[in-house]
Amino acid sequence: MAEIPMNEGGTTSSGARPREVQIAAWLVLLESFTGLLIGGFEYYMFENELSLLGAVLALVGFWIYTQILKQDLSAWNLAVVFNVIAIFLYAVGSNWPGVGLSVICFLWLINPNTRVHFS
């Protein structure tokens, strides 16, 4: 009996990650780097405790990045709450680049085209 050749298709068995999820993960990662760098710098220069709290919050963002890549619904919920907290905390700590990235990330996460990929 002859075997029928199957077309691989170029995808893995688990499937490729959607572009929206990858962008959301990269936004959270970029926001975390920004929060860590600016928050740490402001704490070092001005001894602002809220900036240090923002830097610690940024460390939590690195963990959220890995959870978003798994496309878990709880990771999406956690990322939305994380961004709402980050917006206010970064604004109080005068981390304006962090505020801007948090707003962009929050708007991207609540976009219906992004939300549909988390189950």
N, CA, C and O atoms as a MOPAC input file, in Angstrom:
PM7 MOZYME 1SCF
protein

 N      0.81700 1    -1.17400 1     0.00000 1
 C      0.00000 1     0.00000 1     0.00000 1
 C      0.87100 1     1.25200 1     0.00000 1
 O      1.86000 1     1.32700 1     0.72900 1
 N      0.51600 1     2.19300 1    -0.78500 1
 C      1.27300 1     3.43400 1    -0.87400 1
 C      0.76000 1     4.42800 1     0.17400 1
 O     -0.43800 1     4.53000 1     0.43900 1
 N      1.70900 1     5.14800 1     0.75000 1
 C      1.31900 1     6.16400 1     1.73300 1
 C      0.94500 1     7.44400 1     1.01200 1
 O      1.50600 1     7.77700 1    -0.03100 1
 N     -0.00600 1     8.15100 1     1.58200 1
 C     -0.42800 1     9.43600 1     1.03100 1
 C      0.40700 1    10.52500 1     1.69800 1
 O      0.40000 1    10.64100 1     2.92300 1
 N      1.12700 1    11.32800 1     0.90700 1
 C      1.93000 1    12.39300 1     1.52600 1
 C      1.01500 1    13.46800 1     2.12600 1
 O      0.02800 1    13.87800 1     1.51600 1
 N      1.36700 1    13.90800 1     3.32800 1
 C      0.59200 1    14.94300 1     4.01400 1
 C      1.37400 1    16.24700 1     3.99200 1
 O      2.59000 1    16.26100 1     4.18000 1
 N      0.68100 1    17.30700 1     3.76500 1
 C      1.28700 1    18.62800 1     3.77000 1
 C      1.44200 1    19.09100 1     5.21200 1
 O      0.47600 1    19.09200 1     5.97500 1
 N      2.66200 1    19.48400 1     5.58500 1
 C      2.93400 1    19.91100 1     6.95900 1
 C      2.22000 1    21.21400 1     7.29600 1
 O      1.70100 1    21.34900 1     8.40400 1
 N      2.17900 1    22.14600 1     6.40600 1
 C      1.49800 1    23.40900 1     6.66000 1
 C      2.34000 1    24.43400 1     7.39600 1
 O      1.96800 1    25.60600 1     7.44200 1
 N      3.46200 1    24.03100 1     7.97400 1
 C      4.34400 1    24.98100 1     8.62700 1
 C      3.92000 1    25.39200 1    10.02800 1
 O      4.50500 1    26.32300 1    10.58200 1
 N      2.93500 1    24.74300 1    10.62200 1
 C      2.51800 1    25.09300 1    11.97400 1
 C      2.85700 1    23.96000 1    12.92100 1
 O      3.02700 1    22.81300 1    12.50700 1
 N      2.95100 1    24.28900 1    14.17200 1
 C      3.21100 1    23.27400 1    15.17800 1
 C      1.90000 1    22.64500 1    15.61300 1
 O      0.82400 1    23.09000 1    15.21400 1
 N      1.99500 1    21.61500 1    16.42700 1
 C      0.77800 1    20.92600 1    16.86000 1
 C     -0.07500 1    21.79800 1    17.76800 1
 O     -1.29600 1    21.64700 1    17.79500 1
 N      0.54500 1    22.70700 1    18.51300 1
 C     -0.22400 1    23.57400 1    19.39900 1
 C     -0.75000 1    24.80900 1    18.67900 1
 O     -1.57900 1    25.53400 1    19.22900 1
 N     -0.29500 1    25.05400 1    17.49100 1
 C     -0.75800 1    26.20700 1    16.73000 1
 C      0.09100 1    27.43700 1    17.01500 1
 O      0.73000 1    27.54000 1    18.06300 1
 N      0.08700 1    28.34800 1    16.08800 1
 C      0.85100 1    29.57700 1    16.24700 1
 C      0.07600 1    30.55300 1    17.12200 1
 O     -1.15500 1    30.54600 1    17.14900 1
 N      0.81700 1    31.38500 1    17.83100 1
 C      0.19200 1    32.40200 1    18.65800 1
 C     -0.36500 1    33.50500 1    17.77300 1
 O      0.29900 1    33.92400 1    16.82500 1
 N     -1.56700 1    33.98300 1    18.06000 1
 C     -2.11600 1    35.08600 1    17.25900 1
 C     -1.28400 1    36.35900 1    17.42800 1
 O     -0.66300 1    36.58400 1    18.46800 1
 N     -1.28800 1    37.16900 1    16.39800 1
 C     -0.51800 1    38.40600 1    16.39600 1
 C     -0.94900 1    39.33900 1    17.52400 1
 O     -0.11100 1    40.00800 1    18.12900 1
 N     -2.25600 1    39.39100 1    17.81100 1
 C     -2.76500 1    40.27600 1    18.85800 1
 C     -2.20200 1    39.90300 1    20.22500 1
 O     -1.89800 1    40.77500 1    21.03900 1
 N     -2.06600 1    38.60400 1    20.47000 1
 C     -1.52300 1    38.13800 1    21.75200 1
 C     -0.04100 1    38.48100 1    21.84600 1
 O      0.43200 1    38.89400 1    22.90500 1
 N      0.68500 1    38.31500 1    20.76500 1
 C      2.10900 1    38.65300 1    20.76800 1
 C      2.31600 1    40.14400 1    21.01700 1
 O      3.20900 1    40.53200 1    21.77000 1
 N      1.49700 1    40.97400 1    20.38800 1
 C      1.62000 1    42.42000 1    20.59300 1
 C      1.28800 1    42.78100 1    22.03400 1
 O      1.97400 1    43.60600 1    22.63700 1
 N      0.23700 1    42.17200 1    22.59500 1
 C     -0.12700 1    42.44200 1    23.99100 1
 C      1.01000 1    42.04900 1    24.93000 1
 O      1.31600 1    42.77600 1    25.87400 1
 N      1.62900 1    40.91200 1    24.67500 1
 C      2.73500 1    40.46700 1    25.52700 1
 C      3.92700 1    41.41100 1    25.41100 1
 O      4.55300 1    41.74500 1    26.41700 1
 N      4.24200 1    41.83900 1    24.20100 1
 C      5.36200 1    42.75900 1    24.01300 1
 C      5.08600 1    44.11200 1    24.65300 1
 O      6.00000 1    44.73800 1    25.19100 1
 N      3.83900 1    44.57300 1    24.60300 1
 C      3.50100 1    45.84300 1    25.25000 1
 C      3.67700 1    45.75300 1    26.76300 1
 O      4.19400 1    46.68100 1    27.38500 1
 N      3.24900 1    44.63700 1    27.35800 1
 C      3.42700 1    44.45900 1    28.80400 1
 C      4.91400 1    44.39000 1    29.14400 1
 O      5.34500 1    44.95300 1    30.15000 1
 N      5.69100 1    43.71300 1    28.32300 1
 C      7.12900 1    43.61600 1    28.56700 1
 C      7.80600 1    44.98300 1    28.44300 1
 O      8.64500 1    45.33500 1    29.27300 1
 N      7.45100 1    45.74600 1    27.42300 1
 C      8.02400 1    47.08000 1    27.24200 1
 C      7.63200 1    48.00200 1    28.39100 1
 O      8.44500 1    48.78600 1    28.88000 1
 N      6.38400 1    47.89600 1    28.80800 1
 C      5.91300 1    48.69600 1    29.93900 1
 C      6.67000 1    48.32800 1    31.21500 1
 O      6.98600 1    49.20300 1    32.02100 1
 N      6.95900 1    47.05600 1    31.40100 1
 C      7.68800 1    46.61500 1    32.59000 1
 C      9.13000 1    47.11800 1    32.57800 1
 O      9.63800 1    47.56400 1    33.60600 1
 N      9.78700 1    47.05000 1    31.42900 1
 C     11.14500 1    47.58500 1    31.33200 1
 C     11.16000 1    49.07900 1    31.62900 1
 O     12.02400 1    49.56400 1    32.36100 1
 N     10.20600 1    49.80600 1    31.06200 1
 C     10.13900 1    51.24700 1    31.28400 1
 C      9.88700 1    51.56200 1    32.75200 1
 O     10.53900 1    52.43400 1    33.32700 1
 N      8.93700 1    50.85000 1    33.35700 1
 C      8.64400 1    51.08200 1    34.76900 1
 C      9.81600 1    50.76600 1    35.67000 1
 O     10.06600 1    51.47400 1    36.64600 1
 N     10.53500 1    49.70800 1    35.34900 1
 C     11.68300 1    49.32300 1    36.16300 1
 C     12.81600 1    50.33800 1    36.03600 1
 O     13.40700 1    50.73600 1    37.04000 1
 N     13.11800 1    50.75300 1    34.82500 1
 C     14.21400 1    51.69800 1    34.61700 1
 C     13.90500 1    53.07400 1    35.18700 1
 O     14.70500 1    53.63100 1    35.93800 1
 N     12.75400 1    53.62100 1    34.83500 1
 C     12.42700 1    54.97200 1    35.29100 1
 C     12.11400 1    54.97900 1    36.78200 1
 O     12.53400 1    55.88700 1    37.50000 1
 N     11.37200 1    53.96300 1    37.25700 1
 C     11.07700 1    53.89600 1    38.68500 1
 C     12.33000 1    53.73900 1    39.52500 1
 O     12.47100 1    54.38700 1    40.56200 1
 N     13.23900 1    52.88300 1    39.08500 1
 C     14.49900 1    52.71800 1    39.80700 1
 C     15.35300 1    53.97000 1    39.77900 1
 O     15.97600 1    54.32400 1    40.78000 1
 N     15.38700 1    54.64200 1    38.63600 1
 C     16.15800 1    55.88100 1    38.52000 1
 C     15.59000 1    56.97000 1    39.41700 1
 O     16.33700 1    57.66400 1    40.10700 1
 N     14.25400 1    57.12400 1    39.41000 1
 C     13.64000 1    58.15900 1    40.24900 1
 C     13.82400 1    57.85700 1    41.73100 1
 O     14.00400 1    58.77300 1    42.53300 1
 N     13.78200 1    56.59300 1    42.09500 1
 C     14.01500 1    56.26200 1    43.50400 1
 C     15.46700 1    56.54400 1    43.88200 1
 O     15.74000 1    57.04600 1    44.97200 1
 N     16.38100 1    56.22900 1    42.99900 1
 C     17.79500 1    56.46300 1    43.27500 1
 C     18.10400 1    57.95800 1    43.37400 1
 O     18.84800 1    58.38200 1    44.25800 1
 N     17.53300 1    58.75700 1    42.46700 1
 C     17.85000 1    60.18200 1    42.42800 1
 C     17.06400 1    60.99200 1    43.45900 1
 O     17.62600 1    61.85900 1    44.12700 1
 N     15.76000 1    60.70800 1    43.58900 1
 C     14.89000 1    61.57000 1    44.39100 1
 C     14.34000 1    60.89200 1    45.64400 1
 O     13.64000 1    61.53500 1    46.42600 1
 N     14.63500 1    59.62300 1    45.85100 1
 C     14.16400 1    58.83700 1    46.99000 1
 C     12.64500 1    58.90000 1    47.14400 1
 O     12.12400 1    59.05200 1    48.24900 1
 N     11.95700 1    58.78200 1    46.02600 1
 C     10.49500 1    58.76600 1    46.01500 1
 C     10.03900 1    57.31700 1    46.19400 1
 O     10.29100 1    56.46900 1    45.33700 1
 N      9.36500 1    57.04000 1    47.31500 1
 C      8.96100 1    55.66700 1    47.61900 1
 C      7.94100 1    55.12900 1    46.62200 1
 O      7.92100 1    53.92900 1    46.34600 1
 N      7.09500 1    55.99900 1    46.08000 1
 C      6.11400 1    55.53900 1    45.09700 1
 C      6.79500 1    55.08900 1    43.80500 1
 O      6.29000 1    54.20900 1    43.10800 1
 N      7.92300 1    55.68500 1    43.49100 1
 C      8.68300 1    55.22900 1    42.32400 1
 C      9.25300 1    53.83600 1    42.55900 1
 O      9.31300 1    53.02000 1    41.63900 1
 N      9.66800 1    53.57000 1    43.78600 1
 C     10.15500 1    52.23100 1    44.11200 1
 C      9.02100 1    51.21400 1    44.02700 1
 O      9.22500 1    50.09300 1    43.56000 1
 N      7.83400 1    51.59800 1    44.47500 1
 C      6.67900 1    50.71300 1    44.36700 1
 C      6.34000 1    50.44900 1    42.90100 1
 O      5.94000 1    49.34100 1    42.54400 1
 N      6.49900 1    51.46600 1    42.05300 1
 C      6.29700 1    51.27700 1    40.61800 1
 C      7.31500 1    50.32400 1    40.02000 1
 O      6.98900 1    49.54800 1    39.12100 1
 N      8.55200 1    50.37800 1    40.51400 1
 C      9.58100 1    49.45100 1    40.02900 1
 C      9.26800 1    48.01900 1    40.45100 1
 O      9.50200 1    47.08200 1    39.68900 1
 N      8.74300 1    47.84800 1    41.65700 1
 C      8.34400 1    46.51000 1    42.11000 1
 C      7.16100 1    46.01400 1    41.28800 1
 O      7.09900 1    44.83700 1    40.93300 1
 N      6.22800 1    46.90500 1    40.98600 1
 C      5.09400 1    46.54500 1    40.13100 1
 C      5.58000 1    46.11600 1    38.74800 1
 O      4.99700 1    45.22400 1    38.13300 1
 N      6.63300 1    46.74100 1    38.26700 1
 C      7.18900 1    46.36100 1    36.96900 1
 C      7.74900 1    44.94600 1    37.00100 1
 O      7.68600 1    44.23600 1    35.99800 1
 N      8.29200 1    44.53100 1    38.12800 1
 C      8.78000 1    43.15300 1    38.24100 1
 C      7.63400 1    42.15500 1    38.12500 1
 O      7.80900 1    41.07100 1    37.56800 1
 N      6.46900 1    42.51100 1    38.64300 1
 C      5.28500 1    41.65900 1    38.48500 1
 C      4.89400 1    41.59300 1    37.01000 1
 O      4.39100 1    40.57000 1    36.54400 1
 N      5.12200 1    42.66700 1    36.28600 1
 C      4.81200 1    42.70100 1    34.85800 1
 C      5.58600 1    41.67800 1    34.05300 1
 O      5.08000 1    41.17600 1    33.04900 1
 N      6.80600 1    41.35500 1    34.47000 1
 C      7.56900 1    40.32400 1    33.76700 1
 C      6.89600 1    38.96000 1    33.89100 1
 O      6.89900 1    38.17400 1    32.94400 1
 N      6.32300 1    38.68500 1    35.05100 1
 C      5.59300 1    37.42800 1    35.24200 1
 C      4.30500 1    37.43300 1    34.41500 1
 O      3.93200 1    36.41300 1    33.83700 1
 N      3.63200 1    38.57500 1    34.36100 1
 C      2.39500 1    38.66900 1    33.57300 1
 C      2.69200 1    38.44200 1    32.09300 1
 O      1.87700 1    37.85700 1    31.38000 1
 N      3.85200 1    38.90000 1    31.63000 1
 C      4.26000 1    38.68100 1    30.23900 1
 C      4.25200 1    37.19500 1    29.89400 1
 O      3.73400 1    36.80000 1    28.84900 1
 N      4.82300 1    36.37800 1    30.76700 1
 C      4.86200 1    34.93900 1    30.48000 1
 C      3.47200 1    34.31700 1    30.52300 1
 O      3.19600 1    33.36500 1    29.79300 1
 N      2.59700 1    34.84600 1    31.36900 1
 C      1.24700 1    34.30300 1    31.46200 1
 C      0.40000 1    34.69000 1    30.25400 1
 O     -0.44100 1    33.90800 1    29.81200 1
 N      0.61300 1    35.87800 1    29.72100 1
 C     -0.13500 1    36.30900 1    28.53400 1
 C      0.21100 1    35.42300 1    27.34400 1
 O     -0.65400 1    35.11200 1    26.52600 1
 N      1.46400 1    35.02000 1    27.24800 1
 C      1.86200 1    34.15700 1    26.13700 1
 C      1.15100 1    32.81200 1    26.17200 1
 O      1.03300 1    32.15100 1    25.14000 1
 N      0.67500 1    32.39700 1    27.34400 1
 C     -0.06800 1    31.13800 1    27.46400 1
 C     -1.53700 1    31.29000 1    27.08800 1
 O     -2.25900 1    30.29600 1    27.01700 1
 N     -1.98700 1    32.50800 1    26.84800 1
 C     -3.35800 1    32.83300 1    26.42600 1
 C     -4.39800 1    32.36500 1    27.43900 1
 O     -5.43900 1    31.82900 1    27.05900 1
 N     -4.12400 1    32.56100 1    28.69800 1
 C     -5.04600 1    32.17800 1    29.75600 1
 C     -5.95100 1    33.36600 1    30.08500 1
 O     -5.49800 1    34.51000 1    30.09200 1
 N     -7.22500 1    33.09400 1    30.35800 1
 C     -8.17600 1    34.15900 1    30.67000 1
 C     -7.79300 1    34.88300 1    31.95500 1
 O     -7.95100 1    36.10000 1    32.04700 1
 N     -7.29700 1    34.16000 1    32.93600 1
 C     -6.89700 1    34.81400 1    34.18300 1
 C     -5.70500 1    35.74400 1    33.95200 1
 O     -5.57800 1    36.76100 1    34.63500 1
 N     -4.84100 1    35.41300 1    33.01000 1
 C     -3.72300 1    36.29700 1    32.67700 1
 C     -4.23100 1    37.58200 1    32.04500 1
 O     -3.69600 1    38.66000 1    32.30600 1
 N     -5.26400 1    37.47300 1    31.21500 1
 C     -5.84600 1    38.67100 1    30.60900 1
 C     -6.45800 1    39.55700 1    31.69100 1
 O     -6.24400 1    40.77000 1    31.69700 1
 N     -7.21800 1    38.95800 1    32.60600 1
 C     -7.82100 1    39.72500 1    33.69800 1
 C     -6.75100 1    40.38600 1    34.55800 1
 O     -6.87500 1    41.55600 1    34.92100 1
 N     -5.71200 1    39.64500 1    34.87800 1
 C     -4.63200 1    40.17200 1    35.69500 1
 C     -3.90600 1    41.31000 1    34.97600 1
 O     -3.53000 1    42.29800 1    35.60700 1
 N     -3.70800 1    41.18100 1    33.67900 1
 C     -3.02900 1    42.23000 1    32.91500 1
 C     -3.85400 1    43.50600 1    32.86600 1
 O     -3.29800 1    44.60200 1    32.93000 1
 N     -5.16900 1    43.38000 1    32.75400 1
 C     -6.02500 1    44.56700 1    32.73100 1
 C     -5.96900 1    45.27300 1    34.08600 1
 O     -5.81600 1    46.49300 1    34.14300 1
 N     -6.09100 1    44.51600 1    35.17000 1
 C     -6.01500 1    45.10800 1    36.51200 1
 C     -4.62800 1    45.70200 1    36.75000 1
 O     -4.50400 1    46.78500 1    37.32200 1
 N     -3.59400 1    45.00100 1    36.31500 1
 C     -2.22000 1    45.47900 1    36.44800 1
 C     -2.05200 1    46.83100 1    35.76100 1
 O     -1.41600 1    47.73100 1    36.30900 1
 N     -2.61500 1    46.97500 1    34.57400 1
 C     -2.45600 1    48.22700 1    33.84100 1
 C     -3.23500 1    49.36600 1    34.47200 1
 O     -2.76700 1    50.50400 1    34.46100 1
 N     -4.40200 1    49.09500 1    35.01800 1
 C     -5.16000 1    50.15000 1    35.70100 1
 C     -4.38100 1    50.63900 1    36.92000 1
 O     -4.27700 1    51.84400 1    37.15000 1
 N     -3.83400 1    49.70500 1    37.70300 1
 C     -3.02700 1    50.08800 1    38.86800 1
 C     -1.77600 1    50.83700 1    38.41800 1
 O     -1.39300 1    51.83600 1    39.02800 1
 N     -1.14300 1    50.35600 1    37.35500 1
 C      0.09500 1    50.97500 1    36.87200 1
 C     -0.14000 1    52.39800 1    36.38100 1
 O      0.71000 1    53.26600 1    36.58100 1
 N     -1.26900 1    52.64700 1    35.74800 1
 C     -1.55800 1    54.00100 1    35.26200 1
 C     -1.55100 1    54.98400 1    36.42400 1
 O     -0.90300 1    56.02800 1    36.35000 1
 N     -2.26200 1    54.66100 1    37.48900 1
 C     -2.33200 1    55.57300 1    38.63100 1
 C     -1.01100 1    55.63400 1    39.39500 1
 O     -0.58800 1    56.71400 1    39.80600 1
 N     -0.36600 1    54.50500 1    39.58700 1
 C      0.87900 1    54.49100 1    40.34300 1
 C      2.00000 1    55.20400 1    39.58900 1
 O      2.77700 1    55.94600 1    40.19100 1
 N      2.08800 1    54.98800 1    38.29400 1
 C      3.11100 1    55.67500 1    37.51200 1
 C      2.82900 1    57.17200 1    37.42800 1
 O      3.76700 1    57.96900 1    37.40100 1
 N      1.55800 1    57.57000 1    37.38800 1
 C      1.22800 1    58.99700 1    37.33900 1
 C      1.61800 1    59.68800 1    38.64300 1
 O      2.13700 1    60.80400 1    38.61800 1
 N      1.37400 1    59.04100 1    39.77500 1
 C      1.75100 1    59.62100 1    41.06500 1
 C      3.27000 1    59.68100 1    41.19700 1
 O      3.80700 1    60.61800 1    41.78800 1
 N      3.95100 1    58.69900 1    40.65400 1
 C      5.41200 1    58.66600 1    40.71500 1
 C      6.09200 1    59.45200 1    39.61100 1
 O      7.31600 1    59.40100 1    39.49600 1
 N      5.33900 1    60.17800 1    38.79600 1
 C      5.85500 1    61.00700 1    37.69000 1
 C      6.58100 1    60.19600 1    36.62800 1
 O      7.54100 1    60.68000 1    36.02700 1
 N      6.13900 1    58.98100 1    36.39400 1
 C      6.69300 1    58.13000 1    35.33900 1
 C      5.78300 1    58.26400 1    34.11500 1
 O      4.96900 1    57.38100 1    33.84400 1
 N      5.92100 1    59.35400 1    33.38700 1
 C      5.00100 1    59.63900 1    32.27900 1
 C      5.16200 1    58.69200 1    31.09900 1
 O      4.15500 1    58.35600 1    30.47600 1
 N      6.36500 1    58.24000 1    30.75100 1
 C      6.43500 1    57.20900 1    29.70300 1
 C      5.72400 1    55.92000 1    30.11300 1
 O      5.10200 1    55.25900 1    29.28200 1
 N      5.81800 1    55.56800 1    31.39200 1
 C      5.11500 1    54.38700 1    31.88800 1
 C      3.60500 1    54.55100 1    31.82500 1
 O      2.88400 1    53.60000 1    31.52400 1
 N      3.12500 1    55.76600 1    32.11100 1
 C      1.68400 1    56.03600 1    32.01800 1
 C      1.22300 1    55.87500 1    30.57900 1
 O      0.19900 1    55.24400 1    30.31700 1
 N      1.97500 1    56.44400 1    29.64800 1
 C      1.59600 1    56.33900 1    28.23600 1
 C      1.56300 1    54.90100 1    27.74900 1
 O      0.61900 1    54.49400 1    27.07200 1
 N      2.58400 1    54.13400 1    28.08900 1
 C      2.61300 1    52.72800 1    27.67500 1
 C      1.51500 1    51.91900 1    28.35500 1
 O      0.95400 1    51.00700 1    27.74700 1
 N      1.20200 1    52.24000 1    29.60500 1
 C      0.12900 1    51.52600 1    30.30400 1
 C     -1.22100 1    51.80100 1    29.66800 1
 O     -2.04500 1    50.89500 1    29.54200 1
 N     -1.45400 1    53.03800 1    29.26800 1
 C     -2.72000 1    53.37500 1    28.60500 1
 C     -2.82200 1    52.65500 1    27.26600 1
 O     -3.87200 1    52.10300 1    26.93800 1
 N     -1.74200 1    52.65600 1    26.49300 1
 C     -1.74800 1    51.96100 1    25.20300 1
 C     -1.98000 1    50.46600 1    25.40000 1
 O     -2.76800 1    49.85800 1    24.67500 1
 N     -1.30400 1    49.87800 1    26.37000 1
 C     -1.45700 1    48.44500 1    26.64300 1
 C     -2.86900 1    48.13500 1    27.12200 1
 O     -3.45000 1    47.13100 1    26.71100 1
 N     -3.42900 1    48.97800 1    27.98100 1
 C     -4.79300 1    48.77600 1    28.46900 1
 C     -5.78800 1    48.82500 1    27.32000 1
 O     -6.67100 1    47.97300 1    27.22300 1
 N     -5.65000 1    49.81600 1    26.45100 1
 C     -6.56600 1    49.92100 1    25.30900 1
 C     -6.41100 1    48.73500 1    24.36500 1
 O     -7.39600 1    48.26800 1    23.79300 1
 N     -5.19100 1    48.24400 1    24.19600 1
 C     -4.97200 1    47.08100 1    23.33300 1
 C     -5.59800 1    45.82600 1    23.93700 1
 O     -6.17500 1    45.00800 1    23.22000 1
 N     -5.48400 1    45.67800 1    25.25800 1
 C     -6.02200 1    44.48600 1    25.91100 1
 C     -7.54700 1    44.44300 1    25.88700 1
 O     -8.12600 1    43.36500 1    25.74700 1
 N     -8.20800 1    45.59400 1    26.02000 1
 C     -9.67200 1    45.57800 1    26.04800 1
 C    -10.27600 1    45.60200 1    24.65100 1
 O    -11.49600 1    45.55400 1    24.49800 1
 N     -9.43300 1    45.67500 1    23.64100 1
 C     -9.90000 1    45.59200 1    22.26100 1
 C    -10.54600 1    44.21500 1    22.03400 1
 O     -9.94000 1    43.19900 1    22.37300 1
 N    -11.75500 1    44.16100 1    21.47200 1
 C    -12.41800 1    42.85500 1    21.27800 1
 C    -11.61400 1    41.87700 1    20.42500 1
 O    -11.69800 1    40.66800 1    20.64100 1
 N    -10.84400 1    42.36700 1    19.47000 1
 C    -10.03300 1    41.47000 1    18.63900 1
 C     -8.91700 1    40.80000 1    19.44400 1
 O     -8.48500 1    39.69900 1    19.10100 1
 N     -8.45400 1    41.44500 1    20.49600 1
 C     -7.44700 1    40.84100 1    21.36400 1
 C     -8.10600 1    39.95100 1    22.40500 1
 O     -7.61700 1    38.85700 1    22.68900 1
 N     -9.18400 1    40.40200 1    22.96000 1
 C     -9.87400 1    39.68900 1    24.05100 1
 C    -10.34800 1    38.30400 1    23.61600 1
 O    -10.37400 1    37.38300 1    24.43100 1
 N    -10.71800 1    38.14200 1    22.36800 1
 C    -11.28800 1    36.88300 1    21.88500 1
 C    -10.27000 1    35.73400 1    21.92100 1
 O    -10.66900 1    34.57000 1    21.91200 1
 N     -8.97500 1    36.03300 1    21.96200 1
 C     -7.94600 1    34.99000 1    21.93000 1
 C     -7.65300 1    34.38700 1    23.29800 1
 O     -6.90500 1    33.41300 1    23.39400 1
 N     -8.22700 1    34.94700 1    24.35300 1
 C     -8.00700 1    34.42700 1    25.70100 1
 C     -9.23200 1    33.64200 1    26.12800 1
 O    -10.34900 1    34.15800 1    26.11400 1
 N     -9.01300 1    32.37500 1    26.51100 1
 C    -10.16700 1    31.55800 1    26.91800 1
 C     -9.87500 1    30.77500 1    28.17500 1
 O    -10.73500 1    30.03600 1    28.65600 1

